[in-house]
Amino acid sequence: MKQTLMGNDAIAWGLIHANVDMVSGYPGTPSSEILTVVQQIKHKLNLNVYAEWGTNEKVGFEVAYAGAIAGKRTCATMKQVGLNVASDALMSAAYIGNLGGMLLIAADDPGFHSSQTEQDSRVFAKFARIPVLDPATPQDAYDLTKYGVELSEKFQIPVMLRPVMRVCHAREIIEMDEETNFKPNIGEFKRDVPRWGAVPRKDRFPQGKEQLNRIEVIKEYNWDNLLKSEFDKCEGKNRVLVITSGTGYGFTKETLSDLDLEADVVKVLMPYPLPVEQMRDRFKSYDKVLVVEEPYPCVEEQIASPNVYGKNTNSIHQIDEMSKEEILKAFQNIGFYEGENIYATPPSLDFEVEARPPALCPGCPHRDVYYAITKVFKKKKSIYPSDIGCYTLALAQGAIDSILCMGASVSMASGFSISDPDKTVVATIGDGTFFHSGIAPLINAVYQNHKFILVILDNSTIAMTGRQTTPSRANKDIDIKKIVEGMGIECMEHHYSYEMQDNIDFFREVKKVHADATGPTVVVVREFCILDRERAPEFIPNIFAKVDPELCIACDQCTTIYKCPPMAYNDDGVIEIDPFLCAGCGGCLDVVCPTDAFVQDFDYLKRGN
Amino acid sequence: MKYQIVIAGFGGQGVVFLVKVLAICAGNRNIAFLGTENHGMSQRGGSVSCDIKIGEFTNPVIDKNQADLMIALEKNEGLRNLAFLKLSGTLVTNAKDKDKYPELPFSGFAKIDAFKKAERGEFPIQGLNVYMLGFALVNDKNFPFSVQEVKDAITSMNAKVAEQNIVILDQAMRDAKESK
Ligand SMILES: Cc1ncc(C[n+]2csc(CCOP(=O)(O)OP(=O)(O)O)c2C)c(N)n1
Ligand code: SF4
Ligand code: SF4
């Protein structure tokens, strides 16, 4: 059956068509839609599938892994940095293995489009010694999802699928199974203590030996089933061979055709483990072998030989995502192409255009809370560690000093409070991130009496990645305030108010409490996300703003510190509110403007906006 | 047929919607295509550009100097992405009349102040994407799909808002012909 699908949709269908009946994981771009689409298919076709988010990637992985031990077919999904969080579990699972198939999906983001790092999950698979599959297109993603589940069951080891953003978010017509005959698996845990409860060194050492053997067997399997036929197709054209992994294939094919060049191209579907000896043997027929892969030299390092060129020989770009221009340059570098750069554009087309970075939505409560924090805790005397989520965009308000990885705001607040005790440390973290990895470091801060302020921005959703449900909002009302109180400390609570003075007054109170405190002062601010259709309407006051041009003195306060997107200078040099963008939150009417130039636009709704 | 289209805009303008419409057009005619979309960070009002390559392609990204058509939903977003358009290609852009616009070397060029039309209430701003698609249909003489194919795709995407979207599309095409 032909179907137009995005890569992540294709993976979700692949899981269903492989009879995977347990999917867990944690959201993160570019992986998030996979689990959501499985949930949609489940509801549409009324399938007996567990498809739910975990509190973080480690939890998500372990839930799925236990399912696979008990004979279910399972999947854990996450973005590449999520795998760092799940890696402790993965490293051991790679020794112990599983009975039912388990597919670990780690979606990479070459080019740092929405990620803190450009790390390569294929290298992680190699580190853990599990096989990894690298799709080039959504069609590959569908096929390799099914293949990976089978492979995992065959070799009794988790198998990784590593799609990059340009696969997850690519769209094409997919050929998929005609019908969905979903057969859930029967889960039955079979006690096998030496295996599932393997202890060092007695049980783990033999498992380590098995792991090494298994990798050798899978190498042969890779050659016999995937690679040999690819090499057999080669004709030795121009004595140049291009070895590609994932998207490298599609980019290479197009570059060759754009440049009217001929070379053999091998598509590596399983970039680890590679049958290195067999491959090197085939390299003998070529003068040059170029490796095209992203983002790290995973294949290249395994097959290194004197005639192999790639990132480590400085023949192709080492950072940033794939482009045909980079491949063209690599062809030039290895002396395969001498023509012009057809991807270069005339310099006359380079216009200086003002950057348009992402910003907090108009009406987002995070903006007002940060505004109040910076009003009360002055920059010179404060340090503002923050975390990962929509609120990270408050960087633009000068309200954030550091970002590391999820949960780090709390432990870094500890570190800053010890190392620079003269400043007030005001850390901010979202509710999603607090549940993910903020609790353990807060316990540490209470344990060690670290004196700082932690502001938990509770908008009851994981907004940044598409508003997935937070743990507090599903089955039980898991209350952040009670979690904090359970640590034996007070948790101050504030309901975000569109009247800015209320927020400022609250933080003044926080400042007083902190002055007398000996340990952490924790605050939860109850907010909402303006895009949250269920909750937002309850809270938005529908107070739309306009500017009184007589009052605006063009002082830049609103465009540099408050920064709501509808605010911009008009031709007369005064601020104007873009009526298409104003969300009616009323946040700017109070305090934000020194001359109170923002006034309510009573006619806003009447004008049919 | 091979036709490469860049759609440039910013978060909230419905750039991805247009990719989906064009994908359905291609799918309905059983022509292969590959597109790539922006999700995540880029959604919070930041720059968004999506590519769709119609015909036999093996990667979804449009490289520099390759696109046949660029539909820019806002002036600066168009200018930011000019490098992807080939000189023989066509640029259709939304740009405010009062803003200065540079001389550009492309074979096809058309510009309209769609913001002004929306401000005057001629169409709802949420339909800007569809409006610019209609504008492109008239101004790109090589546009790969017919008006009817585009309308069918819009209808199959979301029947509820299809009627309104088709009204916007028709109006954009009338405006485009008038301004020619
Ligand atoms: C380890 C890891 N997993 C996932 C992500 C992707 N991610 C970015 S922000 C975010 C969560 C944000 O939620 P929350 O803290 O509630 O803030 P909000 O966006 O709602 O303001 C996630 C999951 C990541 N960056 N790192
Ligand atoms: S999506 Fe929600 S939390 Fe994120 S910036 Fe917009 S309103 Fe704020
Ligand atoms: S009322 Fe003011 S702060 Fe709120 S969305 Fe409109 S312009 Fe922004």
PDB file of C-alpha atoms and ligand atoms in Angstrom, chain A residues 360-361 364 366 390 459 463 529-531, chain B residues 44, ligand 2:
ATOM      1  CA  LEU A 360       8.682  32.815  23.735  1.00  0.00           C
ATOM      2  CA  CYS A 361       5.141  32.998  22.343  1.00  0.00           C
ATOM      3  CA  CYS A 364       3.701  33.147  27.479  1.00  0.00           C
ATOM      4  CA  HIS A 366       7.459  32.390  31.342  1.00  0.00           C
ATOM      5  CA  CYS A 390      10.751  26.823  26.205  1.00  0.00           C
ATOM      6  CA  ASN A 459       2.991  25.029  33.069  1.00  0.00           C
ATOM      7  CA  ALA A 463       5.872  22.549  25.859  1.00  0.00           C
ATOM      8  CA  CYS A 529       1.115  27.273  28.145  1.00  0.00           C
ATOM      9  CA  ILE A 530      -0.709  29.542  25.749  1.00  0.00           C
ATOM     10  CA  LEU A 531      -0.809  26.783  23.124  1.00  0.00           C
TER      11      LEU A 531
ATOM     12  CA  ARG B  44       8.517  29.455  18.295  1.00  0.00           C
TER      13      ARG B  44
HETATM   14  S1  SF4 C   2       4.761  26.946  23.680  1.00  0.00           S
HETATM   15 FE1  SF4 C   2       3.842  27.463  25.649  1.00  0.00          FE
HETATM   16  S2  SF4 C   2       5.520  27.422  27.118  1.00  0.00           S
HETATM   17 FE2  SF4 C   2       6.413  27.481  25.071  1.00  0.00          FE
HETATM   18  S3  SF4 C   2       6.790  29.649  24.654  1.00  0.00           S
HETATM   19 FE3  SF4 C   2       4.781  29.167  23.837  1.00  0.00          FE
HETATM   20  S4  SF4 C   2       3.357  29.643  25.509  1.00  0.00           S
HETATM   21 FE4  SF4 C   2       5.399  29.510  26.391  1.00  0.00          FE
END
